[in-house]
Coordinates of C-alpha atoms in Angstrom, one line a residue:
Chain I
M1 CA 155.2 68.5 75.8
T2 CA 152.4 68.6 78.4
R3 CA 153.0 72.3 78.8
I4 CA 152.3 72.7 75.0
A5 CA 149.3 70.5 75.1
A6 CA 147.9 72.4 78.3
R7 CA 148.5 75.7 76.3
G8 CA 146.8 74.2 73.3
A9 CA 143.8 73.0 75.2
A10 CA 143.4 76.4 76.9
L11 CA 143.6 78.3 73.6
G12 CA 141.1 75.9 72.1
S13 CA 138.7 76.3 74.9
L14 CA 139.0 80.0 74.7
A15 CA 138.3 80.0 71.0
V16 CA 135.2 77.9 71.6
I17 CA 133.9 80.2 74.3
T18 CA 134.6 83.2 72.2
L19 CA 132.7 81.8 69.2
A20 CA 129.8 80.8 71.4
F21 CA 129.6 84.4 72.9
L22 CA 129.9 85.8 69.3
G23 CA 127.0 83.7 68.0
P24 CA 124.0 85.7 69.2
F25 CA 125.6 88.9 67.9
L26 CA 126.1 87.5 64.3
W27 CA 122.8 87.8 62.9
V28 CA 122.1 91.3 64.4
L29 CA 125.3 92.6 63.0
L30 CA 124.8 90.9 59.6
S31 CA 121.1 91.6 59.0
S32 CA 121.4 95.3 59.7
V33 CA 123.2 95.7 56.5
Q34 CA 121.2 93.2 54.5
P35 CA 118.5 94.9 52.4
E36 CA 115.9 92.1 52.7
S37 CA 116.4 90.4 56.0
N38 CA 114.2 88.5 58.4
L39 CA 114.7 86.1 61.2
S40 CA 116.2 83.3 59.1
A41 CA 120.0 83.5 59.2
T42 CA 120.8 83.3 55.6
P43 CA 123.4 86.0 54.7
T44 CA 123.6 87.2 51.2
F45 CA 126.3 89.2 49.5
E46 CA 124.1 92.3 49.2
F47 CA 125.1 95.1 51.3
S48 CA 123.1 98.4 52.0
F49 CA 122.4 100.9 54.6
R50 CA 118.8 101.0 53.7
N51 CA 117.8 99.7 57.1
F52 CA 119.6 102.4 58.9
D53 CA 118.1 104.9 56.5
A54 CA 114.6 103.6 57.3
V55 CA 114.9 104.1 61.0
L56 CA 116.8 107.3 61.1
N57 CA 113.8 109.5 61.5
W58 CA 112.5 111.7 64.3
E59 CA 109.9 109.2 65.6
T60 CA 111.8 105.9 65.5
V61 CA 115.4 107.0 66.5
Y62 CA 116.1 110.6 67.2
L63 CA 113.5 111.5 69.8
P64 CA 113.9 108.3 71.8
V65 CA 117.7 108.6 71.7
I66 CA 117.4 112.4 72.8
N67 CA 115.1 111.2 75.6
S68 CA 117.6 108.6 76.6
V69 CA 120.4 111.1 76.6
V70 CA 118.3 113.5 78.7
I71 CA 117.3 110.8 81.2
S72 CA 120.6 109.1 81.6
G73 CA 122.6 112.3 81.4
S74 CA 120.7 114.2 84.0
T75 CA 120.6 111.0 86.3
A76 CA 124.5 110.9 85.9
V77 CA 125.0 114.5 86.6
I78 CA 122.8 114.6 89.7
T79 CA 124.3 111.3 91.0
V80 CA 127.9 112.4 90.5
V81 CA 127.4 115.9 92.2
V82 CA 125.4 114.5 95.1
A83 CA 127.7 111.5 95.6
G84 CA 130.8 113.6 95.3
L85 CA 129.5 115.9 98.1
A86 CA 128.5 113.0 100.3
A87 CA 131.9 111.2 99.8
Y88 CA 133.9 114.1 101.1
P89 CA 133.1 113.8 104.7
L90 CA 133.1 110.0 104.4
S91 CA 136.7 110.1 103.0
R92 CA 138.1 112.9 105.0
Y93 CA 136.5 113.2 108.5
R94 CA 136.5 110.9 111.3
L95 CA 132.9 110.3 111.8
R96 CA 131.4 107.8 114.4
F97 CA 128.6 106.6 112.2
K98 CA 130.9 106.2 109.1
R99 CA 131.3 102.5 109.2
H100 CA 127.6 101.9 109.8
F101 CA 126.7 104.3 107.1
L102 CA 129.0 102.7 104.6
L103 CA 127.7 99.3 105.5
T104 CA 124.2 100.5 105.1
L105 CA 125.0 101.8 101.6
L106 CA 126.6 98.5 100.7
F107 CA 123.5 96.7 102.0
T108 CA 121.3 99.0 99.9
T109 CA 123.2 98.2 96.7
G110 CA 122.2 94.6 97.2
L111 CA 118.5 95.4 97.2
P112 CA 116.7 94.5 94.1
V113 CA 115.4 97.9 92.9
T114 CA 113.4 96.4 90.1
A115 CA 111.4 94.4 92.6
I116 CA 109.9 97.6 94.0
M117 CA 108.7 99.1 90.7
V118 CA 105.1 98.3 91.6
P119 CA 105.1 100.1 94.9
V120 CA 107.2 102.9 93.3
Y121 CA 104.5 103.2 90.6
S122 CA 101.8 103.2 93.3
M123 CA 103.6 106.0 95.2
F124 CA 104.2 108.1 92.2
F125 CA 100.6 107.7 91.3
R126 CA 99.4 108.7 94.7
F127 CA 101.7 111.9 94.8
N128 CA 100.9 112.9 91.3
L129 CA 104.4 112.1 90.1
Y130 CA 103.3 109.5 87.6
G131 CA 104.6 110.5 84.1
S132 CA 106.9 113.1 85.6
L133 CA 110.4 113.0 84.0
P134 CA 112.1 114.9 86.9
A135 CA 110.6 112.7 89.5
M136 CA 111.7 109.6 87.6
V137 CA 115.2 111.1 87.2
L138 CA 115.4 111.7 91.0
F139 CA 114.3 108.1 91.7
L140 CA 116.9 106.8 89.3
A141 CA 119.6 109.0 90.8
A142 CA 118.6 107.8 94.4
S143 CA 118.8 104.2 93.3
S144 CA 122.2 104.8 91.7
L145 CA 123.6 106.7 94.8
P146 CA 124.6 104.0 97.1
F147 CA 127.0 102.5 94.6
A148 CA 128.1 105.9 93.4
I149 CA 128.9 107.2 96.9
W150 CA 130.8 104.0 97.6
M151 CA 132.9 104.3 94.5
M152 CA 133.4 108.1 94.9
K153 CA 134.7 107.5 98.4
N154 CA 137.2 105.0 97.2
F155 CA 138.5 107.3 94.5
M156 CA 138.6 110.1 97.1
D157 CA 140.6 108.1 99.5
G158 CA 143.2 107.8 96.7
V159 CA 143.8 111.5 96.8
P160 CA 146.5 112.3 99.4
V161 CA 145.3 114.6 102.2
S162 CA 148.6 116.3 102.2
L163 CA 147.6 118.0 98.9
E164 CA 144.7 119.6 100.5
E165 CA 146.6 121.0 103.5
A166 CA 148.1 123.8 101.5
A167 CA 144.6 124.9 100.6
W168 CA 143.5 124.6 104.3
V169 CA 146.4 126.8 105.3
D170 CA 145.2 129.4 102.8
G171 CA 141.9 129.4 104.5
A172 CA 139.9 127.3 102.2
G173 CA 136.7 125.5 103.5
W174 CA 135.7 122.0 102.7
F175 CA 133.8 123.2 99.6
Q176 CA 136.8 125.0 98.0
S177 CA 139.0 122.2 99.0
L178 CA 136.6 119.7 97.3
T179 CA 136.0 121.7 94.1
R180 CA 139.5 123.2 93.6
V181 CA 141.8 120.5 94.8
V182 CA 140.3 117.0 95.3
G183 CA 137.7 117.3 92.5
P184 CA 140.2 118.0 89.7
L185 CA 142.7 115.4 91.1
M186 CA 140.1 112.7 91.0
A187 CA 138.6 113.8 87.7
P188 CA 139.1 110.3 86.1
G189 CA 137.2 108.8 89.1
V190 CA 134.4 111.3 88.6
A191 CA 134.2 110.4 84.9
V192 CA 134.1 106.7 85.7
V193 CA 131.2 107.0 88.1
A194 CA 129.3 109.4 85.7
I195 CA 129.8 107.0 82.8
F196 CA 128.9 104.0 85.0
V197 CA 125.6 105.6 86.0
F198 CA 125.0 106.8 82.5
V199 CA 125.5 103.4 80.9
G200 CA 123.4 101.7 83.6
Q201 CA 120.5 104.0 82.9
W202 CA 120.9 103.9 79.1
G203 CA 119.9 100.2 79.3
N204 CA 117.3 100.7 82.0
F205 CA 114.0 99.4 80.6
F206 CA 111.7 98.6 83.5
A207 CA 111.6 102.0 85.3
P208 CA 110.7 104.2 82.3
F209 CA 108.4 101.5 81.0
V210 CA 106.4 101.7 84.2
L211 CA 106.8 105.3 85.3
L212 CA 106.4 107.3 82.1
D213 CA 102.9 107.8 80.6
A214 CA 103.4 109.2 77.0
P215 CA 105.2 107.4 74.2
D216 CA 107.0 110.7 73.3
K217 CA 108.8 110.7 76.7
Q218 CA 110.1 107.3 76.4
P219 CA 113.7 106.5 76.0
A220 CA 115.2 104.2 73.3
A221 CA 115.2 101.3 75.7
V222 CA 111.3 101.3 75.7
T223 CA 110.7 102.3 72.1
I224 CA 113.0 99.5 70.9
Y225 CA 111.0 97.1 72.9
T226 CA 107.8 98.4 71.3
F227 CA 109.4 98.1 67.9
F228 CA 110.6 94.6 68.7
S229 CA 107.2 93.3 69.8
Q230 CA 105.4 95.0 66.9
Y231 CA 107.6 94.6 63.9
G232 CA 110.4 92.2 65.1
Q233 CA 109.3 89.4 62.9
V234 CA 108.7 91.4 59.7
A235 CA 111.3 94.2 59.9
Y236 CA 114.2 92.4 61.6
G237 CA 116.8 94.3 59.5
R238 CA 115.4 97.6 60.8
L239 CA 115.3 96.3 64.4
A240 CA 118.9 95.3 64.0
A241 CA 119.9 98.6 62.6
F242 CA 118.1 100.3 65.5
S243 CA 119.7 98.0 68.0
I244 CA 123.1 98.9 66.7
I245 CA 122.5 102.8 66.8
Y246 CA 121.1 102.4 70.3
T247 CA 123.9 100.1 71.6
A248 CA 126.9 102.1 70.1
P249 CA 127.0 104.9 72.8
A250 CA 127.0 102.4 75.6
V251 CA 129.8 100.4 74.1
F252 CA 131.8 103.5 73.2
L253 CA 131.5 104.8 76.7
Y254 CA 132.4 101.5 78.3
V255 CA 135.5 101.3 76.3
A256 CA 136.4 104.8 77.3
V257 CA 136.4 103.9 81.1
S258 CA 137.2 100.1 81.0
K259 CA 140.8 100.9 82.0
Y260 CA 139.7 102.6 85.1
L261 CA 137.0 100.1 86.0
A262 CA 139.5 97.2 86.4
G263 CA 140.4 98.3 90.0
S264 CA 136.8 98.5 91.2
F265 CA 136.2 94.9 90.7
S266 CA 138.1 94.0 93.8
F267 CA 135.9 96.5 95.7
A268 CA 133.7 93.6 96.8
G269 CA 136.1 92.4 99.4
S270 CA 137.0 95.4 101.4
V271 CA 135.1 97.5 103.8
K272 CA 137.3 100.0 105.6
G273 CA 135.5 102.5 107.9
Chain C
M1 CA 118.0 106.6 108.0
T2 CA 119.0 106.0 111.5
V3 CA 122.2 107.9 110.9
T4 CA 120.6 111.3 110.7
A5 CA 118.4 110.5 113.7
A6 CA 121.3 109.2 115.9
A7 CA 123.9 111.9 115.4
P8 CA 122.0 115.1 116.4
A9 CA 120.9 113.3 119.5
R10 CA 124.5 112.8 120.4
V11 CA 125.3 116.4 119.8
A12 CA 122.5 117.5 122.1
G13 CA 123.5 115.2 125.0
S14 CA 126.4 116.1 127.2
P15 CA 129.6 114.6 125.9
P16 CA 131.4 111.9 128.0
P17 CA 134.3 113.4 129.9
G18 CA 137.6 113.4 128.2
E19 CA 136.0 114.0 124.7
P20 CA 136.0 117.2 123.0
R21 CA 132.7 119.0 123.2
R22 CA 130.7 118.7 119.9
D23 CA 129.2 121.9 118.7
P24 CA 126.7 122.3 116.0
R25 CA 129.3 123.6 113.5
R26 CA 131.0 120.3 113.7
T27 CA 127.8 118.6 112.7
L28 CA 127.2 121.1 109.9
R29 CA 130.6 120.2 108.6
W30 CA 129.3 116.7 107.5
L31 CA 125.6 117.3 107.4
L32 CA 125.9 120.0 104.7
P33 CA 127.8 118.0 102.1
M34 CA 125.9 114.9 102.9
G35 CA 122.5 116.6 103.1
P36 CA 121.5 116.2 99.4
A37 CA 122.4 112.5 99.4
L38 CA 120.5 111.9 102.6
V39 CA 117.4 113.7 101.4
L40 CA 117.4 111.9 98.0
L41 CA 118.0 108.5 99.6
A42 CA 115.3 109.1 102.2
V43 CA 112.6 110.4 99.8
F44 CA 113.2 108.3 96.7
L45 CA 114.7 105.1 98.1
A46 CA 113.8 104.6 101.7
G47 CA 110.4 106.2 100.9
P48 CA 109.4 103.6 98.3
I49 CA 110.7 100.7 100.5
L50 CA 108.6 101.9 103.4
W51 CA 105.7 102.5 101.0
T52 CA 106.0 98.7 100.0
F53 CA 105.5 97.8 103.7
Y54 CA 102.3 99.8 103.7
I55 CA 100.8 99.0 100.3
A56 CA 101.4 95.4 100.6
F57 CA 98.9 95.1 103.4
T58 CA 96.2 97.0 101.5
N59 CA 93.8 96.0 98.7
E60 CA 94.9 98.9 96.5
T61 CA 93.9 98.5 92.8
L62 CA 94.1 100.7 89.8
T63 CA 90.5 100.5 88.8
G64 CA 87.3 100.1 90.8
S65 CA 86.3 101.4 94.3
A66 CA 89.6 100.2 95.8
S67 CA 91.5 102.6 93.6
V68 CA 90.1 105.5 95.6
N69 CA 89.5 104.0 99.1
S70 CA 92.1 101.2 99.5
R71 CA 91.9 99.7 102.9
F72 CA 94.1 97.7 105.3
V73 CA 93.5 94.0 104.6
G74 CA 96.1 92.5 107.0
L75 CA 97.8 89.4 105.7
D76 CA 95.3 88.7 103.0
N77 CA 97.7 89.3 100.1
F78 CA 100.2 86.9 101.7
T79 CA 97.8 84.1 102.3
R80 CA 96.5 84.5 98.8
M81 CA 100.0 84.4 97.5
F82 CA 101.0 81.2 99.0
A83 CA 97.9 79.6 97.9
D84 CA 98.2 80.9 94.3
D85 CA 99.7 78.1 92.0
D86 CA 100.8 80.8 89.5
F87 CA 102.9 82.5 92.2
V88 CA 104.4 79.2 93.5
N89 CA 105.2 78.3 89.9
S90 CA 106.9 81.8 89.4
F91 CA 108.8 81.3 92.6
V92 CA 110.2 77.9 91.5
L93 CA 111.1 79.4 88.1
T94 CA 113.0 82.3 89.7
F95 CA 114.9 79.8 91.9
L96 CA 115.8 77.8 88.8
F97 CA 116.7 80.9 86.9
V98 CA 119.0 82.2 89.7
I99 CA 120.7 78.8 90.3
G100 CA 120.9 77.9 86.6
S101 CA 122.1 81.3 85.1
A102 CA 123.9 82.9 88.1
V103 CA 125.2 80.4 90.6
I104 CA 126.2 77.7 88.1
G105 CA 126.4 79.4 84.6
Q106 CA 127.9 82.9 85.1
N107 CA 129.9 81.9 88.2
I108 CA 131.6 78.8 86.8
L109 CA 132.0 80.1 83.2
G110 CA 133.4 83.4 84.5
L111 CA 136.0 81.6 86.7
L112 CA 136.8 79.2 83.8
I113 CA 137.3 82.1 81.4
A114 CA 139.5 83.9 84.0
L115 CA 141.6 80.8 84.7
L116 CA 142.0 80.0 81.1
Q117 CA 143.3 83.6 80.4
R118 CA 146.1 83.5 82.8
G119 CA 149.4 83.6 81.1
R120 CA 147.8 84.1 77.6
G121 CA 149.0 86.8 75.3
R122 CA 147.8 90.3 75.2
V123 CA 145.9 89.8 71.9
T124 CA 144.1 86.6 73.0
R125 CA 143.0 88.2 76.3
A126 CA 141.8 91.4 74.3
V127 CA 139.7 89.3 71.9
V128 CA 138.1 87.1 74.6
N129 CA 137.5 90.0 76.9
G130 CA 136.1 92.1 74.2
V131 CA 133.5 89.6 73.1
V132 CA 132.4 88.5 76.6
I133 CA 132.2 92.1 77.8
A134 CA 130.3 93.2 74.7
A135 CA 127.5 90.8 75.8
W136 CA 127.5 92.5 79.1
V137 CA 127.5 96.0 77.9
V138 CA 124.7 95.6 75.4
P139 CA 121.3 96.8 76.9
E140 CA 119.0 94.0 78.0
V141 CA 116.4 94.6 75.4
V142 CA 119.0 94.4 72.6
A143 CA 120.4 91.3 74.2
A144 CA 116.8 89.9 74.0
A145 CA 116.7 90.7 70.3
C146 CA 120.1 89.1 69.7
W147 CA 118.9 85.9 71.4
Y148 CA 115.5 86.0 69.7
S149 CA 117.2 85.8 66.4
F150 CA 119.8 83.4 67.5
L151 CA 117.1 81.0 68.7
A152 CA 114.7 81.5 65.9
E153 CA 113.4 78.5 64.0
E154 CA 115.8 79.3 61.1
G155 CA 118.3 81.3 63.4
T156 CA 121.9 80.9 63.9
L157 CA 121.8 78.2 66.4
N158 CA 119.6 75.8 64.5
R159 CA 121.8 76.5 61.4
V160 CA 125.0 75.6 63.3
L161 CA 123.4 72.5 64.9
G162 CA 121.6 71.6 61.7
I163 CA 118.3 71.1 63.5
S164 CA 114.9 72.7 63.5
Q165 CA 113.7 73.6 66.9
E166 CA 111.5 76.4 68.2
W167 CA 113.6 77.0 71.4
L168 CA 111.5 79.7 72.8
F169 CA 108.4 77.5 72.8
T170 CA 110.0 74.1 73.6
A171 CA 112.5 75.1 76.1
P172 CA 111.8 78.8 77.3
M173 CA 113.6 78.4 80.6
V174 CA 116.7 77.0 78.9
A175 CA 116.6 79.9 76.5
V176 CA 116.3 82.6 79.1
I177 CA 118.9 81.0 81.4
L178 CA 121.4 80.8 78.4
A179 CA 120.6 84.3 77.5
N180 CA 121.3 85.4 81.0
V181 CA 124.6 83.4 81.3
W182 CA 125.7 85.1 78.1
R183 CA 124.8 88.5 79.5
G184 CA 126.2 88.2 82.9
T185 CA 129.4 86.1 82.7
A186 CA 131.6 89.2 82.0
F187 CA 131.0 90.5 85.6
S188 CA 132.2 87.2 87.2
M189 CA 135.0 87.1 84.8
L190 CA 136.2 90.5 85.8
V191 CA 135.9 89.9 89.5
Y192 CA 137.7 86.6 89.2
S193 CA 140.4 88.1 86.9
A194 CA 141.1 90.8 89.6
A195 CA 141.1 88.1 92.2
L196 CA 143.5 85.8 90.4
S197 CA 145.9 88.5 89.7
D198 CA 146.4 88.7 93.5
V199 CA 147.3 85.0 93.7
P200 CA 151.1 84.9 93.9
G201 CA 152.6 82.9 91.1
E202 CA 155.4 81.5 93.4
L203 CA 152.8 79.7 95.4
L204 CA 151.5 77.9 92.4
E205 CA 155.0 77.1 91.2
A206 CA 155.9 75.7 94.7
A207 CA 152.8 73.4 94.6
S208 CA 153.7 72.4 91.1
V209 CA 157.2 71.4 92.4
D210 CA 155.6 69.5 95.1
G211 CA 153.8 67.5 92.4
A212 CA 150.4 69.0 92.5
G213 CA 148.5 68.7 89.3
L214 CA 146.4 71.3 87.7
W215 CA 143.2 70.3 89.7
A216 CA 145.1 70.0 93.0
R217 CA 146.5 73.4 92.6
L218 CA 143.2 74.9 91.7
R219 CA 141.5 73.2 94.6
H220 CA 144.1 73.7 97.3
V221 CA 145.9 76.8 96.4
T222 CA 143.9 79.1 94.0
L223 CA 140.3 78.5 95.3
P224 CA 141.1 79.0 99.0
L225 CA 142.9 82.2 98.2
I226 CA 140.1 83.7 96.2
R227 CA 137.4 82.4 98.5
R228 CA 136.4 85.8 99.5
S229 CA 135.9 86.9 95.9
I230 CA 133.9 83.8 95.2
M231 CA 131.5 84.4 98.0
S232 CA 131.1 88.1 97.2
N233 CA 130.6 87.4 93.5
L234 CA 127.9 84.7 94.3
M235 CA 126.0 87.2 96.5
L236 CA 126.2 90.0 93.9
I237 CA 125.1 88.0 90.9
T238 CA 122.4 86.2 92.8
L239 CA 121.0 89.7 93.8
Q240 CA 121.3 90.9 90.3
T241 CA 119.6 87.9 88.8
L242 CA 116.8 87.7 91.3
A243 CA 115.0 90.7 90.0
S244 CA 115.9 90.4 86.4
F245 CA 113.0 91.7 84.4
G246 CA 113.7 93.2 80.9
L247 CA 115.5 90.3 79.4
I248 CA 112.9 87.7 80.1
Y249 CA 110.1 90.0 79.4
A250 CA 111.4 91.0 76.0
L251 CA 112.6 87.5 75.1
T252 CA 109.5 85.2 76.0
G253 CA 107.2 87.6 77.9
G254 CA 107.0 84.9 80.6
G255 CA 105.5 82.5 78.2
P256 CA 104.4 80.3 76.5
G257 CA 101.7 80.3 79.1
T258 CA 103.5 80.7 82.4
A259 CA 106.5 78.5 81.4
S260 CA 109.1 81.2 81.9
Q261 CA 107.1 83.6 84.2
T262 CA 109.5 84.4 87.0
T263 CA 108.2 86.3 90.0
P264 CA 109.2 89.8 88.7
L265 CA 107.1 89.0 85.5
Y266 CA 104.2 87.6 87.5
M267 CA 104.3 90.7 89.8
Y268 CA 104.2 93.0 86.7
E269 CA 101.3 91.0 85.2
Q270 CA 99.2 91.1 88.4
A271 CA 99.9 94.8 89.0
F272 CA 99.6 96.2 85.5
R273 CA 97.4 93.8 83.6
Y274 CA 95.0 92.9 86.4
F275 CA 95.6 96.2 88.2
E276 CA 96.2 94.5 91.5
I277 CA 98.7 97.0 93.0
G278 CA 98.4 95.7 96.6
Y279 CA 98.8 92.1 95.6
G280 CA 101.8 93.0 93.3
S281 CA 103.5 95.0 96.2
A282 CA 103.1 92.0 98.4
M283 CA 105.2 90.1 95.9
A284 CA 107.6 93.0 95.8
L285 CA 107.9 92.9 99.6
V286 CA 108.7 89.2 99.4
M287 CA 111.5 89.8 96.9
L288 CA 112.8 92.6 98.8
V289 CA 113.0 90.6 102.0
I290 CA 114.8 87.8 100.2
G291 CA 117.2 90.4 98.7
A292 CA 117.8 91.9 102.1
L293 CA 118.6 88.6 103.7
F294 CA 121.1 87.8 100.9
S295 CA 122.5 91.4 101.3
L296 CA 122.9 91.0 105.0
F297 CA 124.6 87.6 104.6
Y298 CA 127.0 89.3 102.3
L299 CA 127.7 92.0 104.7
R300 CA 128.3 89.5 107.5
L301 CA 130.6 87.6 105.4
I302 CA 132.8 90.7 104.7
K303 CA 132.6 91.6 108.5
V304 CA 133.7 88.3 109.7
E305 CA 136.5 88.3 107.1
D306 CA 137.7 91.7 108.4
R307 CA 138.4 90.5 111.9

């Protein structure tokens, strides 16, 4: 009997928790398809895509989303390439500084990057990089690198060295070995790191908010904030529709890699030099 | 980047006897692939951090004469900071925010959900995980929009509770703490799910046979076994929460007044509304040092456990 009671209590608690987590989503999901919606949560039986229709134009959605894709995409590509290269010696060679380097990386992942946005802004301003998209992307890539190198090394450690030996016998150098043998074998890992970085930057609000000057360079994270602070009260339905369009890629990509991410949550405990 | 400095020096010096002589080609073997990463990290990460150390001791501003000739002002920014009531207020609020939303909220709720999910069916797990993780995957500005409508005067929460309360004005800290618990619990839940899956079921059964109740098993078997994950998780979520900006900024803007203005928001206001870049950077330095201390503590923890 107690087993059944315990089971019931567990299921009941989970149901309450799930509903509580669902709560804040509700009005956003509902009001996006309500033709006349504001902040008061009174659903009607009317249903329309008018809100989506109203925001789907160049200025509100298309340009900011394209900017987001460019910023997050290029950050992800640069991070993955650079981290993949850096992970190779860390995974394959016996290097004296390896343990220290890896610990330094882990230390860096703990530093609050958002805390240094003011000095970063000042530095960018001094060196004429303020408003420069490429400079911001390089900064974003650098801030994603410590964690990316760490993940890449772990995935690379999973590829047996014996598979590379055949390539070495054939006279392949580290570069061929990395791009022809190790790279393809750890393709899922590469995708995980890329998507992880992409999704992280997709939601990044502070860096572009501070480092980019013109509104037409801003990614959706910033324009949705502008929309929110200007029209949030009056055009909540449109804000909700915009939110859904902007959130969808992040959710979709997360679902795509969630299966592979499971293992990386136990990363926190192990540092092997 | 001590690594780059130390290694070539070793190559140049004569190797200790018994070790193979290191030639430059051996160095190139790791320096070439690691080069781009080292350059990026040095210029765009170590660079800004070092810049913080410099600019925090100057009177740099965005307008006026100090914008062209900023000068060294010693500890002025720091003495000003500790005498500044608004800064002290922001610091206390940041502390409350970290303790309330990360250490208590996310950590305990994440552990609770992970524990409740043990032994549940696939469907239950998928639904619970799906909803909790969805809150985590949503970008922070969208999370703010969700909570804005949830807490609005005629929003979902007041409808459910049957009351009328302008949460964002009457209890802004409660609002941002709840919103951050909602957003961040998934991380702790995933860490603890992974940790709990490594706890052998036989141990729990043995304890159960010995008459240990639910609480005793949790306290004496499960928690000691996942001790390491708990410490790691606490460190990581504290570090993530410390510098949280977008969620609070979009939800309350630090207000009403300064009622929810945590240090990152105060830093932003000083730097970009009052153009006090030097002063803002001094706050950045304080946060950076606190982050670094936590980070070092976290590393020590892992190191000690490794031995």
